[in-house]
Short mmCIF file of C-alpha atoms in Angstrom, two decimals:
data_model
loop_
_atom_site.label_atom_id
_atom_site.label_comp_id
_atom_site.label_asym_id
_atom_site.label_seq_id
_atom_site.Cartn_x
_atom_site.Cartn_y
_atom_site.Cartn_z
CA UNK A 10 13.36 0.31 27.96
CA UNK A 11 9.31 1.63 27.32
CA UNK A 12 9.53 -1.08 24.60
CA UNK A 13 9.59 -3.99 27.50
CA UNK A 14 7.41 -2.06 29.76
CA UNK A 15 4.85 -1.71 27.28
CA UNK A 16 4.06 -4.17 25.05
CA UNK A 17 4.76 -2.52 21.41
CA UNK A 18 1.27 -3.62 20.31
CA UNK A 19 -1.55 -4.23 22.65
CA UNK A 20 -4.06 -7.04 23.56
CA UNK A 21 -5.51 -10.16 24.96
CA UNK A 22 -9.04 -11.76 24.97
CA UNK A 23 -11.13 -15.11 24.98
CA UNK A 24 -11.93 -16.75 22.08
CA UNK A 25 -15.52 -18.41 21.17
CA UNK A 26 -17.34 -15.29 22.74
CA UNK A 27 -18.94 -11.87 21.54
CA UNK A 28 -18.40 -10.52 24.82
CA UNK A 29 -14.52 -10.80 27.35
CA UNK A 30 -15.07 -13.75 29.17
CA UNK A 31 -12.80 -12.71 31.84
CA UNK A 32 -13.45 -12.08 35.88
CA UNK A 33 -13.63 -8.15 36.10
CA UNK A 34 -15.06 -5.48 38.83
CA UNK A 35 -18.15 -4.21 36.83
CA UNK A 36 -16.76 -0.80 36.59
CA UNK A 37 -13.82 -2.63 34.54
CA UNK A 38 -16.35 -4.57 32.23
CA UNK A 39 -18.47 -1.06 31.75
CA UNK A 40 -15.08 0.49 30.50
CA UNK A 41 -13.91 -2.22 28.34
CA UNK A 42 -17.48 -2.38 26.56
CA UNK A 43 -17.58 1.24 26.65
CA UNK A 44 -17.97 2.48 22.89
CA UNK A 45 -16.65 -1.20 21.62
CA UNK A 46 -19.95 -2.91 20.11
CA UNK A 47 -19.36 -3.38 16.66
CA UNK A 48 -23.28 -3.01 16.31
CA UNK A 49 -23.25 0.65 17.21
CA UNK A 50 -22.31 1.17 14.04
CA UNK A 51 -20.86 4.11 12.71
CA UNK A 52 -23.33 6.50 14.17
CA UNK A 53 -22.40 6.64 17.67
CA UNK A 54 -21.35 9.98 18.48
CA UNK A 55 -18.95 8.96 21.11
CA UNK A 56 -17.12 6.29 19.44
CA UNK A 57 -13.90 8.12 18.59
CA UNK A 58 -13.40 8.89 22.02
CA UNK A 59 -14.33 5.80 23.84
CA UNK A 60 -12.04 3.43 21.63
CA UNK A 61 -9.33 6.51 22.05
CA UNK A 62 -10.29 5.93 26.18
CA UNK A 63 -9.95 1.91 26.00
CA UNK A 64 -6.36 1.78 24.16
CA UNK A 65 -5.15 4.72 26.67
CA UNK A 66 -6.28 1.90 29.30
CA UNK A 67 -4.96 -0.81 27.34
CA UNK A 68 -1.40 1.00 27.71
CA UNK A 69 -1.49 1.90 31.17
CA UNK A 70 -2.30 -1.78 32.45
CA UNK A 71 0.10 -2.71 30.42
CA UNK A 72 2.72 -0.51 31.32
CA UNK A 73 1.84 -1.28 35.12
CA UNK A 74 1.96 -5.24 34.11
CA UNK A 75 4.94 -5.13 32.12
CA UNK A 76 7.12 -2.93 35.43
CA UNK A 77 5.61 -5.91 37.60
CA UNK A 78 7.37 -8.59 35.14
CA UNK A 79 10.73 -7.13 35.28
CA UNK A 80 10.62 -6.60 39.29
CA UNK A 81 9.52 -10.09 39.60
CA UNK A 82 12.10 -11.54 36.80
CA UNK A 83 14.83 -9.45 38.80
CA UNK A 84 14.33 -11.30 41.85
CA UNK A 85 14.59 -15.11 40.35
CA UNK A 86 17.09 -14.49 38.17
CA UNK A 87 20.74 -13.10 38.26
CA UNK A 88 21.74 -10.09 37.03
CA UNK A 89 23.71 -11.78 34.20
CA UNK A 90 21.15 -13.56 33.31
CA UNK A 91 18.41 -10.57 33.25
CA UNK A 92 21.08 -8.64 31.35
CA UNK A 93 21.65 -10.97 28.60
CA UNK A 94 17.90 -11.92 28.14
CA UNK A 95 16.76 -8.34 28.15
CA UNK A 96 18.73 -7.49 25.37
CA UNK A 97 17.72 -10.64 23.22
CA UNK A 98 13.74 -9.51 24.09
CA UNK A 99 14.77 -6.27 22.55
CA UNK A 100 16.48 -7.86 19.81
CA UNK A 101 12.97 -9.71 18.90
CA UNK A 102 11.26 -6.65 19.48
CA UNK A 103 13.44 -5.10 17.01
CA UNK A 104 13.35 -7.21 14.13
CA UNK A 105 9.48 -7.58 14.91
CA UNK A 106 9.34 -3.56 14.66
CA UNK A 107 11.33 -3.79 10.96
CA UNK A 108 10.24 -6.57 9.88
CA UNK A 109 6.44 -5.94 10.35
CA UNK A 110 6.37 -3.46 7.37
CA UNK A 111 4.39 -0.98 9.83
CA UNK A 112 1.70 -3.01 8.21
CA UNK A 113 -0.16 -2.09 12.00
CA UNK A 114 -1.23 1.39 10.33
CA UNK A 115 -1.87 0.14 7.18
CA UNK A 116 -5.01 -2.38 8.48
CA UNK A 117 -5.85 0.18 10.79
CA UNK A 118 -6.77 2.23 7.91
CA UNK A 119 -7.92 -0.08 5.68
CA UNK A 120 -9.93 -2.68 7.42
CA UNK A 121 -12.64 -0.79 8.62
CA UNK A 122 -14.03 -0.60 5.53
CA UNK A 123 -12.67 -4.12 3.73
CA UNK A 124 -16.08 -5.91 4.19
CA UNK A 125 -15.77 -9.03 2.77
CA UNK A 126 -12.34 -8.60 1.74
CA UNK A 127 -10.95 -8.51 5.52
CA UNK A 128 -9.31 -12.00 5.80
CA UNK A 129 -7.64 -11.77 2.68
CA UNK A 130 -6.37 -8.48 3.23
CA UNK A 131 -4.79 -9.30 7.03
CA UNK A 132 -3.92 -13.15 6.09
CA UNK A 133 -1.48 -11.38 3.09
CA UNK A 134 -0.50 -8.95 5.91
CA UNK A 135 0.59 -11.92 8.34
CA UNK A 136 2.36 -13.55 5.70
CA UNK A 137 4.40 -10.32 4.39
CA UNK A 138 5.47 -9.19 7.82
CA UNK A 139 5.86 -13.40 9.11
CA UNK A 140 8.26 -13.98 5.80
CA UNK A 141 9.73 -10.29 6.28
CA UNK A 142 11.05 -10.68 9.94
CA UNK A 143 12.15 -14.06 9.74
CA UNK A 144 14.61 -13.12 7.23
CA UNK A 145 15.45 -10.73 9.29
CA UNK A 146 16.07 -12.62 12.40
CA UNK A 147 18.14 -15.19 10.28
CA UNK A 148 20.46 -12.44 9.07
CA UNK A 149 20.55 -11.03 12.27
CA UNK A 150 21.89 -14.56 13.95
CA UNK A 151 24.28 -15.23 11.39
CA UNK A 152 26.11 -11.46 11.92
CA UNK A 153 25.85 -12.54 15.89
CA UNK A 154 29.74 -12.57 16.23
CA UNK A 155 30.07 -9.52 14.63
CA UNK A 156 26.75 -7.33 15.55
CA UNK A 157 26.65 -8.67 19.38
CA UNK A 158 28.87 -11.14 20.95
CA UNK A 159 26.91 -11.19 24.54
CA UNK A 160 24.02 -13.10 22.37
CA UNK A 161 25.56 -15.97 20.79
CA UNK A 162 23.75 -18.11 22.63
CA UNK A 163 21.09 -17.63 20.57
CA UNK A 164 22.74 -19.71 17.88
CA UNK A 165 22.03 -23.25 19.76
CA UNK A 166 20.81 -25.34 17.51
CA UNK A 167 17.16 -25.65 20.01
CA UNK A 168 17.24 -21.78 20.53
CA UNK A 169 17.98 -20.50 17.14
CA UNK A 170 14.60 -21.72 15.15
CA UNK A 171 12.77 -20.84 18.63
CA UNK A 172 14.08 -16.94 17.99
CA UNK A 173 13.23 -16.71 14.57
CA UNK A 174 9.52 -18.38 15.30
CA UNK A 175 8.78 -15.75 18.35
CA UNK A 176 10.33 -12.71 16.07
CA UNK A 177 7.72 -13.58 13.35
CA UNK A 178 4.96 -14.28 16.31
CA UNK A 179 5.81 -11.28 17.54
CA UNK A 180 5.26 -9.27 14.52
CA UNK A 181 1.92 -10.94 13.92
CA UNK A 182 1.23 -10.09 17.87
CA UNK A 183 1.73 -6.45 16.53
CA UNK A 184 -0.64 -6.43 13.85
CA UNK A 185 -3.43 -8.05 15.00
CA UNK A 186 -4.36 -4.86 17.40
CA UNK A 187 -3.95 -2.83 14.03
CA UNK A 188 -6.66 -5.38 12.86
CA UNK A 189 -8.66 -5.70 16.29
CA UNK A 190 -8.73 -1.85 16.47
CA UNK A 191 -10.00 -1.19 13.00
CA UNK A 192 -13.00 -3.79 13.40
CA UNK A 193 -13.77 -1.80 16.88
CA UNK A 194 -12.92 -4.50 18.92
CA UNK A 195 -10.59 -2.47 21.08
CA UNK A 196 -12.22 -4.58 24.15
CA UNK A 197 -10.16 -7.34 22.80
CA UNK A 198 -7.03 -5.22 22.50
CA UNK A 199 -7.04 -4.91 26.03
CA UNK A 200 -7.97 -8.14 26.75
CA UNK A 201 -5.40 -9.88 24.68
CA UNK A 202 -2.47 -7.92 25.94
CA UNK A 203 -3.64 -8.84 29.70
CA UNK A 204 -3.35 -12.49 28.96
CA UNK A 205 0.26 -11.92 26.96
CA UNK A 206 1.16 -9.82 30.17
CA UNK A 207 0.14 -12.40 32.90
CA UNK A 208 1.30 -15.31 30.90
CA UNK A 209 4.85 -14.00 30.57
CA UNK A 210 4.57 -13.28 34.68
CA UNK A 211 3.46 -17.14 35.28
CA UNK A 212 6.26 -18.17 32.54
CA UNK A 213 9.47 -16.21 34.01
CA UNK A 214 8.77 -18.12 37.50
CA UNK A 215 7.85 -21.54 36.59
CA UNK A 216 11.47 -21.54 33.76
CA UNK A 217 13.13 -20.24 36.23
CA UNK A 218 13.09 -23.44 37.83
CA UNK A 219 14.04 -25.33 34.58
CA UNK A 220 15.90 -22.98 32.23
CA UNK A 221 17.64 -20.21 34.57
CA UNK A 222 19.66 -19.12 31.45
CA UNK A 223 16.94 -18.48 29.01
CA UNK A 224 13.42 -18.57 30.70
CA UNK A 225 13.17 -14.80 30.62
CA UNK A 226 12.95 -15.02 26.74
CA UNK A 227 11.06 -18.14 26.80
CA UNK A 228 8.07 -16.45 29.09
CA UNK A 229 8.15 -14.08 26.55
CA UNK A 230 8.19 -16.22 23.07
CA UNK A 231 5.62 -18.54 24.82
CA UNK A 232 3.18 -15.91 26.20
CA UNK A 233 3.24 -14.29 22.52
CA UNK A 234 2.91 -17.74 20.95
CA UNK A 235 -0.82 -17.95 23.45
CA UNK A 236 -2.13 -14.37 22.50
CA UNK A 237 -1.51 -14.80 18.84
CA UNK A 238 -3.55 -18.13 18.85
CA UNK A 239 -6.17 -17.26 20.82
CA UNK A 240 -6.76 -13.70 19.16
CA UNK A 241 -6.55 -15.45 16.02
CA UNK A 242 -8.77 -17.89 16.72
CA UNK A 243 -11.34 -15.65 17.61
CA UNK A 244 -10.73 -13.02 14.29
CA UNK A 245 -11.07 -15.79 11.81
CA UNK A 246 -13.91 -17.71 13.47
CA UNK A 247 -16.07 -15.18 14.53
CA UNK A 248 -14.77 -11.33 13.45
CA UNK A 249 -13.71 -11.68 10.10
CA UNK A 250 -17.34 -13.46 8.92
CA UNK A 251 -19.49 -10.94 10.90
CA UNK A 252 -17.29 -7.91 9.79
CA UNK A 253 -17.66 -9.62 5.62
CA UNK A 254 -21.66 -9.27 6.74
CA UNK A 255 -21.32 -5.76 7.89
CA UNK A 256 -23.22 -3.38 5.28
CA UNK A 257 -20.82 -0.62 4.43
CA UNK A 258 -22.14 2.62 5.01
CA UNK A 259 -22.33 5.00 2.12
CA UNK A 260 -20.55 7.49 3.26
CA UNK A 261 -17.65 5.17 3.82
CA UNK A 262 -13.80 5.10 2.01
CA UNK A 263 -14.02 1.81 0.67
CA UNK A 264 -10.42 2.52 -1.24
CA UNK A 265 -7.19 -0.46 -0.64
CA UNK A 266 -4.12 0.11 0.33
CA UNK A 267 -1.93 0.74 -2.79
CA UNK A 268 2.05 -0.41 -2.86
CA UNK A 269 2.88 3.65 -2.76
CA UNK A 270 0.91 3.85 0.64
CA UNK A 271 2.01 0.95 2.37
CA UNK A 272 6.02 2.22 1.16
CA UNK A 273 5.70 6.10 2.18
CA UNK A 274 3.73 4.67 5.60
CA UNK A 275 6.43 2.70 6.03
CA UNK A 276 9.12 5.49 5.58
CA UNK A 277 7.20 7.77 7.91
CA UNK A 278 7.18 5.28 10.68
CA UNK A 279 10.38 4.87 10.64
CA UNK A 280 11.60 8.12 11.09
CA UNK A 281 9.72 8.07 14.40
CA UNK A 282 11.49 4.37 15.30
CA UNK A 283 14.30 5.97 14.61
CA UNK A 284 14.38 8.79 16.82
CA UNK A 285 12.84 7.32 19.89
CA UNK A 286 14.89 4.06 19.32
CA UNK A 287 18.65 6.32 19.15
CA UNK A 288 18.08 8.69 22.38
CA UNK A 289 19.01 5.67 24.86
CA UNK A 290 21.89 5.36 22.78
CA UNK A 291 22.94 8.66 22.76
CA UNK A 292 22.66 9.55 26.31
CA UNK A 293 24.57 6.32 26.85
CA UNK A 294 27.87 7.34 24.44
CA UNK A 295 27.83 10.98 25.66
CA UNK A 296 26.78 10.68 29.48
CA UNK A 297 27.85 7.49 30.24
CA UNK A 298 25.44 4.57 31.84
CA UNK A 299 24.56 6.03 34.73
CA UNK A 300 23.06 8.90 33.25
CA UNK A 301 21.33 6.37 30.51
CA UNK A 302 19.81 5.33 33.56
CA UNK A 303 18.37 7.90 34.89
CA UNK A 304 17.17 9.02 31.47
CA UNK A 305 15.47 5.63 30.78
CA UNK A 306 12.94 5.71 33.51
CA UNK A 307 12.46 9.44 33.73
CA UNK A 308 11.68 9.36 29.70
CA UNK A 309 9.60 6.10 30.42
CA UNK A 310 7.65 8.23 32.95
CA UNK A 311 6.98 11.55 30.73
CA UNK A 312 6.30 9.19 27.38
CA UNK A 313 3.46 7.83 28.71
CA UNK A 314 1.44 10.66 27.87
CA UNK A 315 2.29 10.41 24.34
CA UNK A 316 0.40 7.16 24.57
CA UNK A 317 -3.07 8.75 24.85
CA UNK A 318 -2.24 10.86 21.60
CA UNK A 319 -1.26 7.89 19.72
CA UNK A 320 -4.85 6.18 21.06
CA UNK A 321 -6.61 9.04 19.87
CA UNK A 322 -4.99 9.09 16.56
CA UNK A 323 -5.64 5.73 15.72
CA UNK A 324 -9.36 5.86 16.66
CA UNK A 325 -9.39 9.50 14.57
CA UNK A 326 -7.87 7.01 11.82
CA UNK A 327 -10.73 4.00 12.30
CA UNK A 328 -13.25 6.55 12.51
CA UNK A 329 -12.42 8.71 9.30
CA UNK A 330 -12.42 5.82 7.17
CA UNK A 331 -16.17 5.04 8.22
CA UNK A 332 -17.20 8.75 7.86
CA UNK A 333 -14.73 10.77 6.03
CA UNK A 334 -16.83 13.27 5.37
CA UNK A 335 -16.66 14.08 9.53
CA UNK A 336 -12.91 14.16 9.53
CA UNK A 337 -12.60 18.18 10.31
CA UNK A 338 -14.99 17.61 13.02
CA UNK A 339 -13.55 14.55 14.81
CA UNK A 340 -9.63 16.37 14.56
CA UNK A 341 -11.04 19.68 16.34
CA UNK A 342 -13.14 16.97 18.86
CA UNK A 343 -9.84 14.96 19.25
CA UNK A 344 -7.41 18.52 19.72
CA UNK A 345 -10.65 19.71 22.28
CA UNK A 346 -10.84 16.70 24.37
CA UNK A 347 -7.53 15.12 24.41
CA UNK A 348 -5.77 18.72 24.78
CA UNK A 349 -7.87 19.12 28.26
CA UNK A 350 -6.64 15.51 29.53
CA UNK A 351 -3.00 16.28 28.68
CA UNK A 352 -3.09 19.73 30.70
CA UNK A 353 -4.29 17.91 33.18
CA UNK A 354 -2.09 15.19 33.27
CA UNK A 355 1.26 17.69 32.53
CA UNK A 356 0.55 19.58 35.80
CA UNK A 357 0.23 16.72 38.03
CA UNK A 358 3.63 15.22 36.14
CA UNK A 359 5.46 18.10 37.17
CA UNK A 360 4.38 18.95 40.20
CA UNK A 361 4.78 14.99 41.41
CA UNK A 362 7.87 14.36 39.18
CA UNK A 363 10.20 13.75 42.37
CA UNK A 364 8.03 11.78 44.00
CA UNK A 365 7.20 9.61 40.73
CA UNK A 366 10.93 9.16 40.07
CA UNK A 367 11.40 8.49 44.07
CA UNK A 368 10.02 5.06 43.46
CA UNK A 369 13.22 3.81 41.99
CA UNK A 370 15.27 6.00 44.30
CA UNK A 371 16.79 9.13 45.07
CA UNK A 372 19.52 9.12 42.50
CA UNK A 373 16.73 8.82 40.18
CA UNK A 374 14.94 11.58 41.80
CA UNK A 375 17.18 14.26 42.19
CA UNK A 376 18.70 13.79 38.22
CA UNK A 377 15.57 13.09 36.46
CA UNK A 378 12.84 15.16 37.26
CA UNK A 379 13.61 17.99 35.25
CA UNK A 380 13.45 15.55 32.10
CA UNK A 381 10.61 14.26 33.32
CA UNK A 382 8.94 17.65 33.16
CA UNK A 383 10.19 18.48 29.83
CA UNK A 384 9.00 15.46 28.26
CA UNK A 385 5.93 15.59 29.37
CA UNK A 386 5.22 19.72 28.92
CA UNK A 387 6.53 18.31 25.08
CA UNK A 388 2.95 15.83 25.07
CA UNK A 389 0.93 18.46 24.66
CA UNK A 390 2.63 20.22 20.89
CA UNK A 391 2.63 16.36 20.13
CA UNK A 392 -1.05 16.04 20.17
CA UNK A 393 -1.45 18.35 16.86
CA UNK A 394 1.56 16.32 15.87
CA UNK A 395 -0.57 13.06 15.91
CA UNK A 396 -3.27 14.38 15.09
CA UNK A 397 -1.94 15.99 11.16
CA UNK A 398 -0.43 12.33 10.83
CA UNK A 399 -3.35 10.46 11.61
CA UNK A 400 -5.64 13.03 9.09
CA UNK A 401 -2.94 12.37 6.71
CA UNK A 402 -3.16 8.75 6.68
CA UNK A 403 -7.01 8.60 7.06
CA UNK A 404 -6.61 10.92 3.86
CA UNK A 405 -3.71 9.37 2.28
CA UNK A 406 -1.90 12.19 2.11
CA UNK A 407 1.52 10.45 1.25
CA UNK A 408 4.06 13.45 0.77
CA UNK A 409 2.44 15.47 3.58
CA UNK A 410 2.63 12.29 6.01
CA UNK A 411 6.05 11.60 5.64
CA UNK A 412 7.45 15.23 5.82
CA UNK A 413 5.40 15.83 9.04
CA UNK A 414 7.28 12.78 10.91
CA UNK A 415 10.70 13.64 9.07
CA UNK A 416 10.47 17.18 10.39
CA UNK A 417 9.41 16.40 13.56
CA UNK A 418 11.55 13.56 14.38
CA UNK A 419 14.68 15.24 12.82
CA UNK A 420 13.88 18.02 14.21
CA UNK A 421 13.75 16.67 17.80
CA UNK A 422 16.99 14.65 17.73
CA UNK A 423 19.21 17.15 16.21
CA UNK A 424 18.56 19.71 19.13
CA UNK A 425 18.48 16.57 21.73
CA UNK A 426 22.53 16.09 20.48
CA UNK A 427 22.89 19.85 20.68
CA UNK A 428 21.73 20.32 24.23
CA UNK A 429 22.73 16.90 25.68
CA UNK A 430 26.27 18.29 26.36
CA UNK A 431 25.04 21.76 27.52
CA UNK A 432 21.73 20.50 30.07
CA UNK A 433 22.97 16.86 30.40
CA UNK A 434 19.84 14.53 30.39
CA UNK A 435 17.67 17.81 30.70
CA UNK A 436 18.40 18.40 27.30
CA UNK A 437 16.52 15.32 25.37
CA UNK A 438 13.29 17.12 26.92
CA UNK A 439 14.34 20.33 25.81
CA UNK A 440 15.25 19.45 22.34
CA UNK A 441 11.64 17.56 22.44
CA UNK A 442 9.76 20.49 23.45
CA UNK A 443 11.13 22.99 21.05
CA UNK A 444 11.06 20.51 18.48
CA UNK A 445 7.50 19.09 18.51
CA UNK A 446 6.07 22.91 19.67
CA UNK A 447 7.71 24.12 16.28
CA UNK A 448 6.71 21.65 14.49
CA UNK A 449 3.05 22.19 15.79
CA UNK A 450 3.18 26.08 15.79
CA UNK A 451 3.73 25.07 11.98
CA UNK A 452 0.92 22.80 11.28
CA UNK A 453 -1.39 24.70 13.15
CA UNK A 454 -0.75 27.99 10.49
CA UNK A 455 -1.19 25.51 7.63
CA UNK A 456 -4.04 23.16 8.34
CA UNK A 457 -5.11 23.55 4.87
CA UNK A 458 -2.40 21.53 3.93
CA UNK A 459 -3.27 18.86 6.61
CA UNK A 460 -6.86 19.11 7.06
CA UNK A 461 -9.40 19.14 4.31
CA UNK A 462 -10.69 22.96 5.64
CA UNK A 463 -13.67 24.65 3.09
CA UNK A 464 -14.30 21.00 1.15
CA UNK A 465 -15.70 17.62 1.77
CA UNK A 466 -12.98 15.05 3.67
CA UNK A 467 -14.44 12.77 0.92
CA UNK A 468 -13.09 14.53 -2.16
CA UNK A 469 -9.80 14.98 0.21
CA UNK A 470 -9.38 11.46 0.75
CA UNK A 471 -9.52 10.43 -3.46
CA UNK A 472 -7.27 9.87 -5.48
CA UNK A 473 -5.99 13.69 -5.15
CA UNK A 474 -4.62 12.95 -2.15
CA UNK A 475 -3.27 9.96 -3.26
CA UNK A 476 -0.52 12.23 -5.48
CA UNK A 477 -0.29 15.17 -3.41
#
């Protein structure tokens, strides 16, 4: 369910200009410029955080955009109807997630420092994930009958290429804030996932009038189909030939991505796919649907927090690869500053959980809040989590990278089944807490093994770390 709430990628912008040209409350426009201007350069102190600040905004008005969709869809369409098309939205987001070769970390890593060898590098991206998911959604069509019988209606003959266009859109729509975020343009991250947001809200009402029975995936398709050519538009007219200009800075990892990275990258994102993907699932076969209910929104709820670790990470990430040698530095400045927002944010969680899960009613309420606590108390082990994985992939630290998310995640989901029949929902945010605070408690005893401690990030991120 977080999947349709928040868009599994960010953005939104307007093309042709160096700055949003978008109606905003100056306070809004001070934010979204905040720590963005490519010509800061990589000696702005505050970078790391501000870009960390903007995509932590960039989820939350998307989160808040993407709940305002589904009320509104709920109300002009019938149950049936919202049933069916939510599940073929997931589908697409699905085949998107697979089939985009988690090529989003990959340029997130390696375009800050491509130069002139950016467009090449994300057009082969585009095509590999584009080719990759379509095949994908093909296969998945022609198993319809057999995988899911409540979405054959995909298969009309009008429908069916429309699907497999929006899946590979949709992966694309993924990427490009990989790209946008690695060139420091996380302005237009938020920017171009506003537009995909309100577009899908101006979609679902005007097919409702027009195509009752498959506007809700429509809105979506289209409203991807607008943010992909209008981000696009402005990365290959304007960002790509300013970022080929761009001087690289000595102190710079100028390195490519190799087939070994892009593979063990791959295999450590899945893991984590994996694990948040199966928890509806198994709430739903042991609890029953009710229950999944109440999970689904309380677990929404507490999640978010694991957003602003992820937006740190990936700005730890952009900004290693432009100054390796300051990545011990910008992990303890990350673990400092993020760490204080997260207490923060925990306590008022679960003090207000009630009253957060009273918005969608009692029921949800009175069964949910203790989840709601758990998964959120679980944010804060999860930031030294994120944090080893991003330092890993800034450092290419292959092995290290994928054991850290296999742990973790296996970790997490084998004492989620355990205590799901002893605590009931309870126990997905118990299993998540002991999980992720072991798994920290254990990374924080061996940072050597994580973080380049007692010797230049530089040397760290060579080709040593490529075999480690």
């Amino acid at each position: 369910m977080s999947g349709l709430f928040v868009s599994a990628q960010p953005g939104l912008r307007t093309p042709g200009s160096h700055r949003p040209a978008v109606a905003m409350s100056p306070v809004l426009g001070k934010l979204l410029r905040w720590g963005t201007d490519p010509a800061a350069g990589p000696q702005s102190k505050d970078q790391l955080l501000r870009n960390g600040h903007v995509l932590t905004f960039n989820s939350v008005l998307t989160a808040a955009l993407g709940a305002a969709y589904w009320a509104f869809a709920a109300r002009v369409y019938d149950a049936d109807t919202v049933g069916r098309n939510y599940s073929a939205v997931s589908a697409m987001m699905l085949l998107a997630g697979v089939g985009q070769l988690n090529l989003t970390n990959v340029l997130l890593r390696f375009v800050p420092t491509a130069a002139d060898r950016t467009r090449q590098l994300v057009t082969r991206a585009y095509l590999a994930a584009g080719v990759s998911t379509v095949l994908l959604a093909a296969g998945f069509l022609l198993l319809l009958p057999v995988l899911s019988p409540g979405l054959t209606f995909l298969r009309d003959p009008l429908l069916g290429p429309f699907f497999l266009l929006a899946s590979a859109a949709y992966a694309i729509f993924v990427i490009q804030d990989g790209v946008l975020t690695g060139l420091r343009r996380t302005d237009w991250v938020v920017l171009e996932n506003a537009v995909f947001a309100v577009a899908k809200i101006v979609l679902v009402g005007a097919l409702a009038v027009v195509l009752q029975s498959s506007g809700i995936l429509l809105s979506w398709a289209l409203a991807v189909l607008i943010a992909v050519t209008l981000t696009n538009g402005f990365l290959y007219a304007r960002a790509f030939p300013r970022h080929a200009g761009t001087a690289l800075d000595e102190r710079a990892d100028a390195s490519r991505p190799t087939g070994r990275y892009i593979t063990a990258d791959y295999v450590a994102a899945l893991f984590w796919l994996g694990a948040t993907a199966l928890l509806p699932i198994l709430v739903l076969n042991s609890l029953g649907p009710d229950q999944a209910a109440f999970f689904s929104l309380a677990w929404l709820a507490g999640f978010s927090l694991y957003q602003l670790n992820t937006s740190m990470g990936e700005s730890l990430i952009v900004e290693a690869a432009n100054d390796p040698a300051q990545l011990v530095k910008q992990c303890y400045q990350v673990l400092r500053h993020t760490g204080m927002l997260l207490v923060a944010g925990t306590v008022v969680l679960c003090a207000a959980a009630p009253l957060v899960l009273r918005v969608f009613g009692t029921d949800y309420a009175r069964n949910g809040a203790g989840l709601l606590r758990l998964v959120a108390l679980s944010a804060i082990p999860n930031l030294v989590v994120i944090t080893a994985v991003s330092a890993c992939r800034a450092q290419r630290r292959l092995r290290m990278l994928v054991g850290i998310l296999a742990v973790a995640c296996s970790l997490s989901t084998v004492l989620s089944l355990v205590l799901l029949p002893v605590m009931g929902i309870a126990g997905v945010g118990a299993g998540w807490l002991i999980g992720q605070t072991a798994t920290a408690a254990w990374l924080w005893w061996q940072k050597p093994l994580w973080l380049p401690v007692g010797r230049s990030a530089q040397r760290s991120g060579g080709k040593r770390a490529d075999s480690s």
